[in-house]
Short mmCIF file of C-alpha atoms in Angstrom, two decimals:
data_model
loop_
_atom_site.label_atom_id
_atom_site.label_comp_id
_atom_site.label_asym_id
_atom_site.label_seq_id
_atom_site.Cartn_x
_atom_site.Cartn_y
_atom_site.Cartn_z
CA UNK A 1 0.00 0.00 0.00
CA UNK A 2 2.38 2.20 -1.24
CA UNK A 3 2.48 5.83 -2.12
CA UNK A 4 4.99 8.68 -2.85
CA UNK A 5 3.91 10.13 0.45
CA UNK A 6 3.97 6.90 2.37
CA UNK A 7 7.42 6.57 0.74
CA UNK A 8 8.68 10.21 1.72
CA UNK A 9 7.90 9.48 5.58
CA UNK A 10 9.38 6.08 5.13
CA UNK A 11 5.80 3.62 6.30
CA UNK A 12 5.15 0.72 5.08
CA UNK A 13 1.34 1.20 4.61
CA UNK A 14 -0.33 4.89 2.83
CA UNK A 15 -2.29 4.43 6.31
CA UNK A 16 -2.39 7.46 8.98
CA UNK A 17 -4.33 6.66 12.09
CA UNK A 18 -5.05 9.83 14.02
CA UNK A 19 -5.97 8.84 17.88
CA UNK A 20 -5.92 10.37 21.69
CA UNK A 21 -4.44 7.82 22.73
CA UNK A 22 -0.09 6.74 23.14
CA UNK A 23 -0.34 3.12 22.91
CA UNK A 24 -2.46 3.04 19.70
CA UNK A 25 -0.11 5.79 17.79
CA UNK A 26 2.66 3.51 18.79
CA UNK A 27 0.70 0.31 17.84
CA UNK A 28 0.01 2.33 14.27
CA UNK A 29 3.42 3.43 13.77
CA UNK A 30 4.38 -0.29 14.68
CA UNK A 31 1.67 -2.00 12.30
CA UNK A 32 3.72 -0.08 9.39
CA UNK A 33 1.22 2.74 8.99
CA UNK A 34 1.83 6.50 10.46
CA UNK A 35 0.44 6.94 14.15
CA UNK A 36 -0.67 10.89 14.95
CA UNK A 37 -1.31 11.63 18.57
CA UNK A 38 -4.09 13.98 19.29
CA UNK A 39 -2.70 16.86 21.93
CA UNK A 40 -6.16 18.28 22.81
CA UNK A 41 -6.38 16.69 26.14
CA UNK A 42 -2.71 17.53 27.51
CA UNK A 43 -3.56 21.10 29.27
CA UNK A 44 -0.30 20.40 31.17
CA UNK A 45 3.16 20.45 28.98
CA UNK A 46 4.59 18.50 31.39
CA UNK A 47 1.36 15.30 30.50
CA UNK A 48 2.50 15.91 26.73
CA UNK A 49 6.09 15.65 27.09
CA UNK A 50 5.51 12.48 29.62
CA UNK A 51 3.60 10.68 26.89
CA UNK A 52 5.54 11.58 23.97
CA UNK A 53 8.81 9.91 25.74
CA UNK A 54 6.63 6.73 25.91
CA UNK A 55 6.16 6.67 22.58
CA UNK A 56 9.64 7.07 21.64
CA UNK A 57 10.15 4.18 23.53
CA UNK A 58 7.37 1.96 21.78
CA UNK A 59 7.22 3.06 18.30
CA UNK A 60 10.44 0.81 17.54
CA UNK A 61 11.71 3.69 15.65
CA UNK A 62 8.97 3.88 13.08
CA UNK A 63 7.83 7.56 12.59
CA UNK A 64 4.89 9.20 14.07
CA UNK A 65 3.52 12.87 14.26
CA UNK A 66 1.17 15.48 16.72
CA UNK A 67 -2.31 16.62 15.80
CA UNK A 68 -3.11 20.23 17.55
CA UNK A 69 -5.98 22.22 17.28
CA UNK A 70 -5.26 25.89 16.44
CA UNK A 71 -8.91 27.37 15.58
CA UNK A 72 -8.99 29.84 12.87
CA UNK A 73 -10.89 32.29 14.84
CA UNK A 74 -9.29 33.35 18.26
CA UNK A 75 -10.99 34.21 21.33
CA UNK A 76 -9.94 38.03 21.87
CA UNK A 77 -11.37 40.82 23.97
CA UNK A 78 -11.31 43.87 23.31
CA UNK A 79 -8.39 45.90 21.23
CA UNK A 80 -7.61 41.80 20.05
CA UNK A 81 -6.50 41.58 23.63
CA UNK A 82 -5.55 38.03 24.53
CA UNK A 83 -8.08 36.12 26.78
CA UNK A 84 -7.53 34.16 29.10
CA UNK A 85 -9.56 30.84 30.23
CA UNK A 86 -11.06 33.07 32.95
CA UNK A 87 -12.14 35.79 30.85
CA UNK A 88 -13.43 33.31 28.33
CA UNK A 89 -15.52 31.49 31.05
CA UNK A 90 -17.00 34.56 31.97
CA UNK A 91 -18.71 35.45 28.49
CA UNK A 92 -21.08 32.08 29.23
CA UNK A 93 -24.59 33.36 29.83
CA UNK A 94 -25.81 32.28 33.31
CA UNK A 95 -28.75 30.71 31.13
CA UNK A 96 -26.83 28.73 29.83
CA UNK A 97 -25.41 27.24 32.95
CA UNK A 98 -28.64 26.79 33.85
CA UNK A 99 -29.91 24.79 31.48
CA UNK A 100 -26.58 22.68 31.36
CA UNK A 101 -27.38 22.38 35.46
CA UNK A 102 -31.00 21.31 34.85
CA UNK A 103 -30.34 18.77 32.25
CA UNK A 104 -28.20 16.76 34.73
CA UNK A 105 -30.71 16.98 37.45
CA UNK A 106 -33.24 15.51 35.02
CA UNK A 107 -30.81 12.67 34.20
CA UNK A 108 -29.71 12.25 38.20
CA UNK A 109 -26.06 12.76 37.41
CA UNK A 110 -24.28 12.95 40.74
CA UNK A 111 -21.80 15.80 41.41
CA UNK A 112 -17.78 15.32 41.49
CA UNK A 113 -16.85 15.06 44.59
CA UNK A 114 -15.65 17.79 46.55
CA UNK A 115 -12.40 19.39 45.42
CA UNK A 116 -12.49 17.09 42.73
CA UNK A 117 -11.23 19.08 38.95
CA UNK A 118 -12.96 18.30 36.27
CA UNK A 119 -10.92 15.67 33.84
CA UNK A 120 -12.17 16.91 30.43
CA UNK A 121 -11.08 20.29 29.63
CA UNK A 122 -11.59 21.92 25.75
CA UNK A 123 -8.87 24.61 27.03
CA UNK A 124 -6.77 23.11 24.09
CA UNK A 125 -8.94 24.61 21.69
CA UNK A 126 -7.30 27.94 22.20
CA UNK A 127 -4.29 29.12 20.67
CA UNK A 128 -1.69 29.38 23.47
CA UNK A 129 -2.41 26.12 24.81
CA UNK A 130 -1.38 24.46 21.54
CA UNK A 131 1.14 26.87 21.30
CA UNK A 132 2.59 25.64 24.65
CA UNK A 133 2.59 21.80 23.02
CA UNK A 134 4.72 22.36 20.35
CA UNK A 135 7.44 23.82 22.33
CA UNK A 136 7.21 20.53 23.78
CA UNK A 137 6.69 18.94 20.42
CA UNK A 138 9.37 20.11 18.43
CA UNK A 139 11.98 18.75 21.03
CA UNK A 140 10.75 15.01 19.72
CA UNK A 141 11.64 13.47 16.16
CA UNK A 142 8.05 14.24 14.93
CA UNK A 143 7.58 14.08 11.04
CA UNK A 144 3.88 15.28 10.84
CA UNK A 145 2.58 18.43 12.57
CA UNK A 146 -1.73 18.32 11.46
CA UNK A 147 -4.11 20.92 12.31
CA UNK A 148 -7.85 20.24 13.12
CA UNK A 149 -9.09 23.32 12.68
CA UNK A 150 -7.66 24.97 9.43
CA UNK A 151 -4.15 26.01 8.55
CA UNK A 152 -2.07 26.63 11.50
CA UNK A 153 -0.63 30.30 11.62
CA UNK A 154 2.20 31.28 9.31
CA UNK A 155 4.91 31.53 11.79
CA UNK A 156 3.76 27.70 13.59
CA UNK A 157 4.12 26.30 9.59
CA UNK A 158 7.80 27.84 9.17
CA UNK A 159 8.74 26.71 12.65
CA UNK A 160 7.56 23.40 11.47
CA UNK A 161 9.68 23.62 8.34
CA UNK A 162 12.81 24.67 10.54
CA UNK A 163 12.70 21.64 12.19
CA UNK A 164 11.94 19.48 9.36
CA UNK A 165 8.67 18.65 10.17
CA UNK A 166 5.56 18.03 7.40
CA UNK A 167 2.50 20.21 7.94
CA UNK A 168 -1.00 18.61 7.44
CA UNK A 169 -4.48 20.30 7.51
CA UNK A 170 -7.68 19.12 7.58
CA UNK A 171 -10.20 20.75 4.87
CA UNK A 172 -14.05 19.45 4.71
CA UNK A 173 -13.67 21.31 0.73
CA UNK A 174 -12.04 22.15 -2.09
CA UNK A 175 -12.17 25.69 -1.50
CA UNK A 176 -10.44 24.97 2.37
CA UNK A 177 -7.72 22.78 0.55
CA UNK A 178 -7.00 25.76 -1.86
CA UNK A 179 -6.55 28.42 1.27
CA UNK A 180 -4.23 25.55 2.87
CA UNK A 181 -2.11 24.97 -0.31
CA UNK A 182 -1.65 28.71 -0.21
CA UNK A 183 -0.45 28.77 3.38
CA UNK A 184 1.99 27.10 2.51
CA UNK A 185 0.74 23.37 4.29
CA UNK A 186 2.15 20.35 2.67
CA UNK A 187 -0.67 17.89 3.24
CA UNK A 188 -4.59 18.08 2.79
CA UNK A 189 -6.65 16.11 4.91
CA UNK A 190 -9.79 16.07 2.80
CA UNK A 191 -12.27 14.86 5.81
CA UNK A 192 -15.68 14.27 4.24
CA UNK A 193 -18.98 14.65 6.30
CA UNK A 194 -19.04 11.06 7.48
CA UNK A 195 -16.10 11.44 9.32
CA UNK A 196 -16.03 11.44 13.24
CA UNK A 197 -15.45 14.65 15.27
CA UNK A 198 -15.40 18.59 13.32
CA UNK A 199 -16.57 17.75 9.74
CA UNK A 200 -17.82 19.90 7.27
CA UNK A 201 -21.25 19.37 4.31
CA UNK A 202 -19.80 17.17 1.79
CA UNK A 203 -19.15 13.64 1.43
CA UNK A 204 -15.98 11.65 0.70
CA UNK A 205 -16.62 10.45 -3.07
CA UNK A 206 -17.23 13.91 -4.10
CA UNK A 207 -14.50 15.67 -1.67
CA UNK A 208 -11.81 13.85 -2.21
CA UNK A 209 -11.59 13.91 -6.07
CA UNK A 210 -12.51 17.70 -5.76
CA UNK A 211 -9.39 18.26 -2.84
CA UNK A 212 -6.97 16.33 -4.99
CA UNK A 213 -7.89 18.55 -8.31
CA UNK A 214 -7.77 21.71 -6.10
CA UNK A 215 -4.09 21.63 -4.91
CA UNK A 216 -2.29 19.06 -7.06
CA UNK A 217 0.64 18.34 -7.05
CA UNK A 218 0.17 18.46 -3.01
CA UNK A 219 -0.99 15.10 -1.67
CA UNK A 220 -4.40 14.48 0.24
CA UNK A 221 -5.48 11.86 2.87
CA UNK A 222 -8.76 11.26 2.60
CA UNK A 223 -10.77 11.12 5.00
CA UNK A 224 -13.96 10.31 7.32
CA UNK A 225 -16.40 6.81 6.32
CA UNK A 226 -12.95 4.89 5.96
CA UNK A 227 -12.91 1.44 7.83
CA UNK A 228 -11.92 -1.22 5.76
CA UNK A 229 -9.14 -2.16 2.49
CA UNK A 230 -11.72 -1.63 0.00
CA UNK A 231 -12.46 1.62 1.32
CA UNK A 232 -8.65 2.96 1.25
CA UNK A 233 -8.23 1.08 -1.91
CA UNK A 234 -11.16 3.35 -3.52
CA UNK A 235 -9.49 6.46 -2.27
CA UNK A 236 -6.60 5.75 -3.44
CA UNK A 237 -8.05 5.35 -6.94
CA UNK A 238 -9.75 8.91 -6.24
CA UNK A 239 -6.47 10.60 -6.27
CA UNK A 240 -5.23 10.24 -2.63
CA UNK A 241 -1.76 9.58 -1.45
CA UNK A 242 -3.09 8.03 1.69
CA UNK A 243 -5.80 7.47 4.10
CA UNK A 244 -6.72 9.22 7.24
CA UNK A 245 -8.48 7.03 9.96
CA UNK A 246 -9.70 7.90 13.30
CA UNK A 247 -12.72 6.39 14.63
CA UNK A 248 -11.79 2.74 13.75
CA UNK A 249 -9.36 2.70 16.69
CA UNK A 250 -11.15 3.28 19.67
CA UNK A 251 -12.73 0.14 19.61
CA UNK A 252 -8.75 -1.27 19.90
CA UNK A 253 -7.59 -3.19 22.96
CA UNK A 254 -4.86 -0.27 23.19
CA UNK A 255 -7.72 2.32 23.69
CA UNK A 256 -8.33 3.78 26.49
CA UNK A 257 -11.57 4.88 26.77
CA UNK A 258 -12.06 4.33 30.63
CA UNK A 259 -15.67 3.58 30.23
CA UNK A 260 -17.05 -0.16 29.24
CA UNK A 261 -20.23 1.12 28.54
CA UNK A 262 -19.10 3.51 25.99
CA UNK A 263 -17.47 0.68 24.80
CA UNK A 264 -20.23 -1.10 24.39
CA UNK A 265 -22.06 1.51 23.07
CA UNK A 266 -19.96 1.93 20.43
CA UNK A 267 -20.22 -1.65 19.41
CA UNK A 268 -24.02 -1.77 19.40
CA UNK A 269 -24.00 1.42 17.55
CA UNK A 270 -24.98 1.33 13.63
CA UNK A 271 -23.64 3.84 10.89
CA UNK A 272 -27.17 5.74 11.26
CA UNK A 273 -26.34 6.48 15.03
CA UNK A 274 -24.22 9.36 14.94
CA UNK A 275 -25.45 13.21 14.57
CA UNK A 276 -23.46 16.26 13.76
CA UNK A 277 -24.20 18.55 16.38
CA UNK A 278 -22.36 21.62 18.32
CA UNK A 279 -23.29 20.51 22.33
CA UNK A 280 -19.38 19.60 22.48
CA UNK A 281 -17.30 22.11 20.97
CA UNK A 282 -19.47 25.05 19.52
CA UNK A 283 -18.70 23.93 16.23
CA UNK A 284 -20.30 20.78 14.22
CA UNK A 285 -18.87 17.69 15.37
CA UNK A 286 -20.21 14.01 14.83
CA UNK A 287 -20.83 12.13 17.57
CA UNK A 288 -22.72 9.23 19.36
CA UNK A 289 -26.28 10.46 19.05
CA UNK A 290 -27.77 10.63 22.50
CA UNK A 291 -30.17 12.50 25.03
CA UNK A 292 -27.35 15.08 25.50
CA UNK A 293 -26.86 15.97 21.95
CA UNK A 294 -31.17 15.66 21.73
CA UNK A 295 -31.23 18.34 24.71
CA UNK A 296 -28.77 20.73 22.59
CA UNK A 297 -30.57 20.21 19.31
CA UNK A 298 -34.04 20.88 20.55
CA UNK A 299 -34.71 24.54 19.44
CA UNK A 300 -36.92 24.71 22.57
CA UNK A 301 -33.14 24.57 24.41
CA UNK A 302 -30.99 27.87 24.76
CA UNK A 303 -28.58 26.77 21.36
CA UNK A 304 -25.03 26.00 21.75
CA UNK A 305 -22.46 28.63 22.26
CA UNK A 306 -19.57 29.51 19.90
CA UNK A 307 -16.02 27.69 20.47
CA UNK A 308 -14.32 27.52 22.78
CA UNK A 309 -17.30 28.72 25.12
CA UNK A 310 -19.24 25.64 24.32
CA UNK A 311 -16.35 23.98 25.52
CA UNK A 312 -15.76 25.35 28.79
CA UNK A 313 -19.25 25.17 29.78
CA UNK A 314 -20.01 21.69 29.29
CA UNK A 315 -16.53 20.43 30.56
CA UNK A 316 -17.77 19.53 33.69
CA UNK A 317 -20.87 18.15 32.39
CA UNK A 318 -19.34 15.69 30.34
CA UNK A 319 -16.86 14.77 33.17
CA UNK A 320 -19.34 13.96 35.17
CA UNK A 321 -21.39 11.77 32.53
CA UNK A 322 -18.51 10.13 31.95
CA UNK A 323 -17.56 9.32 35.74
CA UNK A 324 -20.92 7.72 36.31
CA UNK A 325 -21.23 6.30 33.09
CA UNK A 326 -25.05 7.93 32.60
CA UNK A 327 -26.02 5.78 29.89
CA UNK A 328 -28.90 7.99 28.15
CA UNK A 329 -26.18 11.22 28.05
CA UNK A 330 -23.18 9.13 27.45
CA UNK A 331 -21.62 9.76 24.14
CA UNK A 332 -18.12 10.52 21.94
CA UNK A 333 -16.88 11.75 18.87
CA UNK A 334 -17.18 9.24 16.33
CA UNK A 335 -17.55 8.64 12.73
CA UNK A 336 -20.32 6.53 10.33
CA UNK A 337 -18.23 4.10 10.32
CA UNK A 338 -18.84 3.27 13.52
CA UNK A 339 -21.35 0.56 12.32
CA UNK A 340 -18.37 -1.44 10.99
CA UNK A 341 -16.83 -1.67 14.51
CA UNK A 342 -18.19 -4.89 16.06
CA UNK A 343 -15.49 -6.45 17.89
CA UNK A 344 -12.80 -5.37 20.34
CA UNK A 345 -9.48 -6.52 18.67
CA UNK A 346 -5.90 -5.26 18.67
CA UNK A 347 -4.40 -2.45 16.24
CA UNK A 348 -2.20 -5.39 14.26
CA UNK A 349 -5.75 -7.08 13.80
CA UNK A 350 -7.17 -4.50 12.36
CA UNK A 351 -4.25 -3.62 10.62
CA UNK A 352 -4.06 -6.84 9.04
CA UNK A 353 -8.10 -6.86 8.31
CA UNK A 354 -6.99 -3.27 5.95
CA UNK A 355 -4.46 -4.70 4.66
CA UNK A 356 -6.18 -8.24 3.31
CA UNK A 357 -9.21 -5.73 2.32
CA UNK A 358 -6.65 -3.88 -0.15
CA UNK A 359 -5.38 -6.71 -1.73
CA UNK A 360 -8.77 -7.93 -2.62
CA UNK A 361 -9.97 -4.51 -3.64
CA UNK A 362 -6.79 -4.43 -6.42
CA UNK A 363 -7.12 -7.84 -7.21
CA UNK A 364 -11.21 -7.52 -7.99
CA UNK A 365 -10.22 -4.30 -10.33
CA UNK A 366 -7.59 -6.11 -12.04
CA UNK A 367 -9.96 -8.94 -13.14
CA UNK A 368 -12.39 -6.50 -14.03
CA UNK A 369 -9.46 -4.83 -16.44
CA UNK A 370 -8.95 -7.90 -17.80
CA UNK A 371 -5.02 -7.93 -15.64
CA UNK A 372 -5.77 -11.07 -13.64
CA UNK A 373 -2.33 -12.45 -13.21
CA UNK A 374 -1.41 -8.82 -11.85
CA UNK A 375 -1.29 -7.56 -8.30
#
């Protein structure tokens, strides 16, 4: 599963598997594809740098790379001052607390206890905080800086150049690839709308054909609604250099989600069971459909605020759902593909499951081309 990209970084497989958690980059990176550790969660330099040493330790020298999230739009006060987390937390509307407050009662969702700090924190959706994990980053031998949340600023893309480090972002169209190519990124994530987490309007088969057209010669991953070797196989045959998976691993024995029920959730789930909705971030994100999102949805509800408010004021909320596993409320980012995701099994298993579905998909378009004895 070769490509001139999967060649450049020096991986066996045109796979990148974007995940939260260490042991499943490793186990990527391992498997002969490219693991990318999400940095969202690590508030704390000290959490990212602990974690990335790991790594270094596990990957058995294979390459891996950091996914931040640097949003486009900055939260700024007044005369573009910088804000801080307190200032931001204090533009939430006390409505809005209230209603976040009342939904819980109605569900029974017990409190933390006291003195206890919330464990989910969207602070890393502002600028400084990712800013803070690459000067941790860029002491590691990272080959792939990606962005979540558009191009990353012009100064973070030349400091990723100095240090010899590739710079992904994620585009949901053609018209977000072009401003990416122009920033001077090297790779375009085309993520389609079936993709897990933010996700833009327009699906895979039409994006990634358009994203590849719109910045060529630059490579594109595609994508969101990828799960299997016939899947990858397809978009590589729309143009892409490689394919971008996230959802497919947190049903890995590496994961750790912390929750079985979540687990289990996700198992039962089908590819109909996910909604894009802003109740996590502020901005559209697919996710678990459940009473949570519902409550957020329902125009008889206050409406989600803009990021990274949205963040901060359900941080607690969702800490707390999570601690106590409320089943009705209890919910992640995840794609479409979730529906494929059936079994618990380790990241060489499913590895191995891609890689078998590839070979079939080129072997079934070489007998259709009439190249049979070709592989």
């Amino acid at each position: 599963m070769q490509t001139e990209l999967s060649k450049k970084l020096g991986i066996e497989h045109a796979i990148f598997g974007f995940t939260p958690f260490p042991a499943v980059a490793a186990a990527i990176s391992r498997a002969g594809g490219f693991g990318v550790l999400g940095a969202v969660r690590y508030t704390a330099p000290d959490d990212l740098a602990r974690d990335l040493d790991w790594m270094q330790e596990h990957v058995d020298g294979a390459p891996y790379g950091l996914d931040v999230v640097m949003p486009a739009k900055k939260a700024e006060g007044p005369n573009h001052q910088k804000l801080t987390e307190a200032d931001v937390e204090a533009m939430i509307p006390e409505g809005h607390r209230h209603f976040v407050r009342d939904t819980l009662a109605k569900h029974g969702v017990p409190e933390l206890a006291e003195g206890e700090a919330s464990g989910w924190r969207i602070t890393g959706w502002m600028e400084q905080v990712a800013r803070n994990q690459l000067d941790v980053a860029f002491d590691y031998p990272i080959k792939l800086l990606a962005n979540a949340l558009g191009s990353p600023p012009a100064d973070v893309i030349r400091r990723a150049h100095d240090h010899d480090v590739l710079v992904a972002a994620l585009a949901g169209s053609a018209r977000h690839a072009r401003k990416h190519a122009d920033a001077g990124i090297d790779i375009v994530v085309a993520q389609g709308y079936e993709a897990g987490g933010h996700t833009g309007e327009i699906a895979s088969m039409v994006l990634t054909p358009e994203a590849v057209d719109a910045v060529a010669p630059l490579p594109v991953l595609a994508a969101g609604g990828i799960g299997s070797g016939e899947q990858i196989a397809a978009a590589l045959a729309l143009g892409a250099q490689g394919a971008w998976l996230g959802s497919l691993w947190l049903t890995t024995t590496e994961a750790d989600l912390h929750s079985r029920a979540l687990t289990a959730k996700l198992l039962a789930a089908g590819s109909g069971d996910t909604v894009r909705s802003r109740a996590l971030t502020g901005k559209p994100a697919r996710q678990l459909r459940t009473e949570w999102t519902d409550a957020w949805d329902d125009p008889a509800g206050p409406g989600t605020l803009p990021m990274p408010l949205q963040g901060l004021l359900v941080a607690e909320a969702v800490s707390r759902i999570q601690k106590y596993e409320v089943d009705p409320l209890l919910g992640t980012p995840v794609g479409q593909i979730v529906g494929r995701m059936t079994s618990e099994r380790p990241v060489q298993a499913v590895f191995d499951d891609l890689t078998r579905g590839f070979e079939r998909a080129v072997h079934r378009i070489n007998r259709i081309a009439g190249r049979s004895g070709q592989s």
